[in-house]
Short mmCIF file of C-alpha atoms in Angstrom, two decimals:
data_model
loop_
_atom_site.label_atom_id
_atom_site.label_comp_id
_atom_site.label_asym_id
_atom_site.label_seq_id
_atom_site.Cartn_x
_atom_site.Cartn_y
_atom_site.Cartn_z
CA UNK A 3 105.14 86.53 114.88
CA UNK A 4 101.98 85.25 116.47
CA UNK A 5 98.20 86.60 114.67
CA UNK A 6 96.70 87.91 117.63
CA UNK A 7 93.39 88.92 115.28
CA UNK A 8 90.28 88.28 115.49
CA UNK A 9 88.52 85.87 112.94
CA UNK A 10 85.01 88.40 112.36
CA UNK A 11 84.11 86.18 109.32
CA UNK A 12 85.07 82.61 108.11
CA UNK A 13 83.91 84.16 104.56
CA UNK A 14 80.40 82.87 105.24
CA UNK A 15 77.68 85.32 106.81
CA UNK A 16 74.05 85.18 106.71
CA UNK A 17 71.68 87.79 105.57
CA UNK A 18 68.78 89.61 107.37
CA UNK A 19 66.44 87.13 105.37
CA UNK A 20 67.76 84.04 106.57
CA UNK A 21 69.95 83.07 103.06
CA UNK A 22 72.99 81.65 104.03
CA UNK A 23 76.09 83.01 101.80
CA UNK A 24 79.78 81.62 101.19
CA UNK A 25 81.23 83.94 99.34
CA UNK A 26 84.64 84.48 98.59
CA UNK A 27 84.82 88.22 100.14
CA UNK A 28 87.74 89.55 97.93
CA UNK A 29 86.13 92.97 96.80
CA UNK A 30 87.38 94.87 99.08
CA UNK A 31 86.60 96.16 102.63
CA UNK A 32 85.01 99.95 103.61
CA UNK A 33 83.97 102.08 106.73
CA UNK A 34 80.67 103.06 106.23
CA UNK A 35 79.24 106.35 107.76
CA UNK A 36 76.99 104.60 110.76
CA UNK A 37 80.65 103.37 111.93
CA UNK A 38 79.95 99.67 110.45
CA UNK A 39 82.75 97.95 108.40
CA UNK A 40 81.24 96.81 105.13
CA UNK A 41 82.71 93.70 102.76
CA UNK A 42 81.24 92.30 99.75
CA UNK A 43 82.26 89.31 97.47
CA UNK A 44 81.56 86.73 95.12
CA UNK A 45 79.29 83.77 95.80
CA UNK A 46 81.78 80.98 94.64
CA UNK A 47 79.33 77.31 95.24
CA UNK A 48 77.55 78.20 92.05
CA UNK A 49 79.94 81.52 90.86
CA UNK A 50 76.19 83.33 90.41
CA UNK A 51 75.75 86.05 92.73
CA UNK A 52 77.56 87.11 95.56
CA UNK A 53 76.49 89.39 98.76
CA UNK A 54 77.74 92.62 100.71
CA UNK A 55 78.10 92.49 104.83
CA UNK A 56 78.89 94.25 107.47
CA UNK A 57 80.18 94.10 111.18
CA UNK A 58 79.43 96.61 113.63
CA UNK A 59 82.52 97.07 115.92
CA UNK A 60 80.29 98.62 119.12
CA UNK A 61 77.79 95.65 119.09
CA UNK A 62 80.04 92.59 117.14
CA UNK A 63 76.85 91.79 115.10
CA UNK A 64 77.20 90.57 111.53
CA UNK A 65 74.65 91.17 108.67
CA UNK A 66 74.75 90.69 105.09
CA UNK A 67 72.33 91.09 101.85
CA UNK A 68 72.79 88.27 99.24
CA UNK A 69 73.25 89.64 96.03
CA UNK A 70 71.24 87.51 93.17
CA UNK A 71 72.83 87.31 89.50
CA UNK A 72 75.32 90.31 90.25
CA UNK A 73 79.23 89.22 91.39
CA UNK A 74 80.86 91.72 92.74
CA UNK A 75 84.71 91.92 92.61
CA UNK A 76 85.13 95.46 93.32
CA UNK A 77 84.72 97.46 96.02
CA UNK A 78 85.05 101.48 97.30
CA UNK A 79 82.80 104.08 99.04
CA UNK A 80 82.09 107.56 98.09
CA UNK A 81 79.89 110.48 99.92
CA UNK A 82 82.13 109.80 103.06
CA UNK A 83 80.80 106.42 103.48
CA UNK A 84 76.90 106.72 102.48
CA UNK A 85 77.63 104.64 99.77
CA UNK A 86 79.00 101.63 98.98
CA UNK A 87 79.98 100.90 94.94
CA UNK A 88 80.02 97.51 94.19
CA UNK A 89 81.61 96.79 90.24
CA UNK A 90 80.26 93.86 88.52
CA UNK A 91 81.06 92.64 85.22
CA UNK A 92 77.50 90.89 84.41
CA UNK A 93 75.30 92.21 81.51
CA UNK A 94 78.05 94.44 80.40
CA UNK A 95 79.17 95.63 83.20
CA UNK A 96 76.87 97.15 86.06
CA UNK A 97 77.78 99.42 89.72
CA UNK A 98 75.75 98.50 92.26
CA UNK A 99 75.21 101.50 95.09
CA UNK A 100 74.48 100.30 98.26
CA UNK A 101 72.56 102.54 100.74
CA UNK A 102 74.20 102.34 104.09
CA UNK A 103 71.29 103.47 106.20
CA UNK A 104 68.44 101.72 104.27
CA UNK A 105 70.72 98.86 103.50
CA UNK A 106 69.70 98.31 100.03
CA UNK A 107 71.11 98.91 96.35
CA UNK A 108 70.16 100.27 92.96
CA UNK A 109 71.47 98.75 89.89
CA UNK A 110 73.30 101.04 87.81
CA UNK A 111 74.39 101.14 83.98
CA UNK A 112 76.84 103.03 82.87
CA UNK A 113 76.39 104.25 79.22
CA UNK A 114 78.97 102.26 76.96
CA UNK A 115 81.08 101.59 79.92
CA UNK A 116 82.06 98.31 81.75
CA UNK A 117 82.98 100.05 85.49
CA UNK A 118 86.40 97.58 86.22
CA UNK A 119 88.10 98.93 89.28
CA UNK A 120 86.71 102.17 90.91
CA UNK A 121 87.94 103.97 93.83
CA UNK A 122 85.86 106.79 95.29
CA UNK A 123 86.93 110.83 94.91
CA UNK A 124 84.67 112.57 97.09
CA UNK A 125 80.81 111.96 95.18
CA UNK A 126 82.49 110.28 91.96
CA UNK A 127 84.45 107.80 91.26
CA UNK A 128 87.12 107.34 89.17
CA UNK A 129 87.25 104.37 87.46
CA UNK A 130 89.78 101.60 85.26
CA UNK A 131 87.19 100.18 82.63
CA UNK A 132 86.10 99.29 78.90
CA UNK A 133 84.00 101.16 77.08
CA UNK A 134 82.65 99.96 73.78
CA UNK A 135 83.99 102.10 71.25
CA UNK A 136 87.24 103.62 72.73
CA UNK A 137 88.31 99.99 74.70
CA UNK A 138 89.93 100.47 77.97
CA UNK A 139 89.93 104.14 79.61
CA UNK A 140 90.22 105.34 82.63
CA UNK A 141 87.22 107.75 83.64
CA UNK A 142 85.27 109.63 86.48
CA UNK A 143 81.70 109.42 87.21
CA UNK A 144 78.90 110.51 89.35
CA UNK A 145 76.59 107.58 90.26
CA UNK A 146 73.95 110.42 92.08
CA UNK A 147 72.96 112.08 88.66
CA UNK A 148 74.55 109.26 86.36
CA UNK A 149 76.86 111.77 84.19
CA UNK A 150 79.95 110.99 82.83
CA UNK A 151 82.43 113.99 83.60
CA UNK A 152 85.35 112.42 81.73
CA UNK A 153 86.43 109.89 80.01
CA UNK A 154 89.89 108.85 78.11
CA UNK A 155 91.18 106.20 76.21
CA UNK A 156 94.21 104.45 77.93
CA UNK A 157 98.10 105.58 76.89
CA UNK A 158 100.24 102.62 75.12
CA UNK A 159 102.48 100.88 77.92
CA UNK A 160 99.41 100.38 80.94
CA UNK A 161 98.08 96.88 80.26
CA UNK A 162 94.70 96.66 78.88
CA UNK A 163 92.78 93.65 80.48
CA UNK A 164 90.53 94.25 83.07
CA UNK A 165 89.89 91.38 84.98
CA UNK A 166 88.30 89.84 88.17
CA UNK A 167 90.84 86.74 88.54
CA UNK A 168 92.18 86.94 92.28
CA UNK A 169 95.90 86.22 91.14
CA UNK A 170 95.86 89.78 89.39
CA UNK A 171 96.72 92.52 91.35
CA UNK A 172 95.66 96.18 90.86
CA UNK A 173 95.35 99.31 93.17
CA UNK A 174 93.47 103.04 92.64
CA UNK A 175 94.58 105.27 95.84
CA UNK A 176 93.33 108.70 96.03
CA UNK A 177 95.72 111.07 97.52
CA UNK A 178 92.78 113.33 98.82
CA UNK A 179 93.58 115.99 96.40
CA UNK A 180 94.13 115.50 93.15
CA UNK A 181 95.22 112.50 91.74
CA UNK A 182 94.56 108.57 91.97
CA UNK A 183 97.72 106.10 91.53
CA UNK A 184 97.10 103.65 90.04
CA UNK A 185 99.17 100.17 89.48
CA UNK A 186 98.27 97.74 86.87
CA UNK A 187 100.08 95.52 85.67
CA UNK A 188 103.66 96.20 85.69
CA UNK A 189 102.54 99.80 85.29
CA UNK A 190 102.71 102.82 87.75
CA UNK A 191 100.49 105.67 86.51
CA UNK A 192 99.34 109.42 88.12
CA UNK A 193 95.61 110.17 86.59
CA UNK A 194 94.78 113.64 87.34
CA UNK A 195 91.23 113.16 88.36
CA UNK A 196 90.29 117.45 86.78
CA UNK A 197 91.02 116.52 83.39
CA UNK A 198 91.88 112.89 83.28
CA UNK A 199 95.52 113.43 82.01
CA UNK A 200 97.20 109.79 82.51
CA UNK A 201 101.01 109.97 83.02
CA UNK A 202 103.00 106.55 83.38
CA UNK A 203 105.55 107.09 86.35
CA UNK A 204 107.29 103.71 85.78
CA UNK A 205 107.27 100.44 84.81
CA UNK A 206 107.33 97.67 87.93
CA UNK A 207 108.59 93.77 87.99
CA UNK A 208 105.54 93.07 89.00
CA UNK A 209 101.82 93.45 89.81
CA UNK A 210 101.72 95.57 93.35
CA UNK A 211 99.44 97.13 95.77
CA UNK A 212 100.31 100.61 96.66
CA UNK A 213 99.71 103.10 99.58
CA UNK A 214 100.63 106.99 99.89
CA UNK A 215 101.67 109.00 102.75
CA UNK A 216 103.60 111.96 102.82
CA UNK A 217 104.04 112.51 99.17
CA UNK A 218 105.65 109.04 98.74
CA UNK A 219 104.02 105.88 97.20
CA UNK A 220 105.13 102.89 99.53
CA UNK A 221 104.00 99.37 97.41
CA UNK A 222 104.34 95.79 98.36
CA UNK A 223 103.85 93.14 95.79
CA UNK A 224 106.46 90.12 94.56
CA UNK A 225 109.63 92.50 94.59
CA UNK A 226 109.02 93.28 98.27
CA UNK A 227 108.10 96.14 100.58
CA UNK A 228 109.43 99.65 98.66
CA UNK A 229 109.07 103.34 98.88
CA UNK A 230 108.93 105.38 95.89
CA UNK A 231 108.98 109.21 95.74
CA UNK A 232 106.78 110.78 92.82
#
């Protein structure tokens, strides 16, 4: 059928201090709390840095903050939008929290922990990473007071690499309650996001995205649109 969208970005935007960005915007796309839709990537000309934006659907302005040394690849809100969590792999590993109303960020280490693919639970996040003793776990984490709640060391069958290369495909959704889904992989996992217990629902053909409604996990990847019941 025809695309009847709008083109809102041609993945270049310009920040506030007149630094023009091309960045490849593949971290991921948020409402913020003002009502803005926020969008962060990678700056891919010299693959240092990167930048967040945002579009304001009342006005149709564009902004964006250039990021310098930090690439994000990674992208969710917590606080109901206050806060956007950008995951970066430089130095270790470092989440960057962006202020939506002061439009601005802190730079945030996690002890031990590389951050890999978050997705936000209310004030935490719970998050796919490395850590440097235990290797890849799955965890949850409050970037306000910087206190690990929980972390655990992945089960055998969910693969293990955590990587920013576009052709991968992984998902975190949040049912609202009390568990993030998670695909990886060829993996299917439920983590219960109280105590962190991982359980693998299935194995997959192939790397998916994932969505839930209703109880039911609907994914589209390589083997086509499906719905699954958990």
């Amino acid at each position: 059928g025809a695309n009847n969208g709008v083109l809102l970005s041609d993945d270049a935007f310009e920040g506030s201090d007149g630094r023009g960005i091309a960045a490849i915007l593949k971290a991921g796309i948020e409402k913020g709390s003002n009502g803005k839709i926020y969008y962060a990537g990678e700056y891919y000309r010299t693959r240092v840095g990167g930048g967040i934006a945002w579009y304001d659907p009342i006005t149709g302005l564009k902004d964006g903050l250039p990021i310098d040394v930090y690439r994000p690849f990674w992208l969710t809100s917590i606080s109901n939008g206050e806060y956007m969590l950008m995951s970066c792999k430089e130095n270790g590993g470092k989440l960057l929290k962006f202020n939506v109303s002061r439009s601005n960020y802190d730079v945030i280490t996690i002890d031990n922990i590389s951050p890999g693919y978050i997705v936000g639970i209310g004030e935490h996040i719970l998050g796919y990473g490395s850590d440097s003793e235990l290797g890849p776990i799955v965890y949850r984490y409050n970037p306000s007071t910087n206190n690990i709640v929980w972390k655990k060391a992945l089960p055998y069958g969910i693969v293990s690499s955590v990587s920013s290369n576009m052709k991968k495909l992984y998902a975190l959704e949040y049912d609202g309650e009390s568990y993030v889904y998670m695909s990886v992989g060829q993996t299917l996992a439920k983590i219960d996001i109280n105590s962190g217990l991982v359980e693998i629902l299935g194995s997959m053909d192939s790397v998916t995205n994932i969505t839930l409604h209703n109880g039911d996990i609907y994914s589209a990847g390589h083997m086509g649109f499906l719905k699954l019941t958990d």
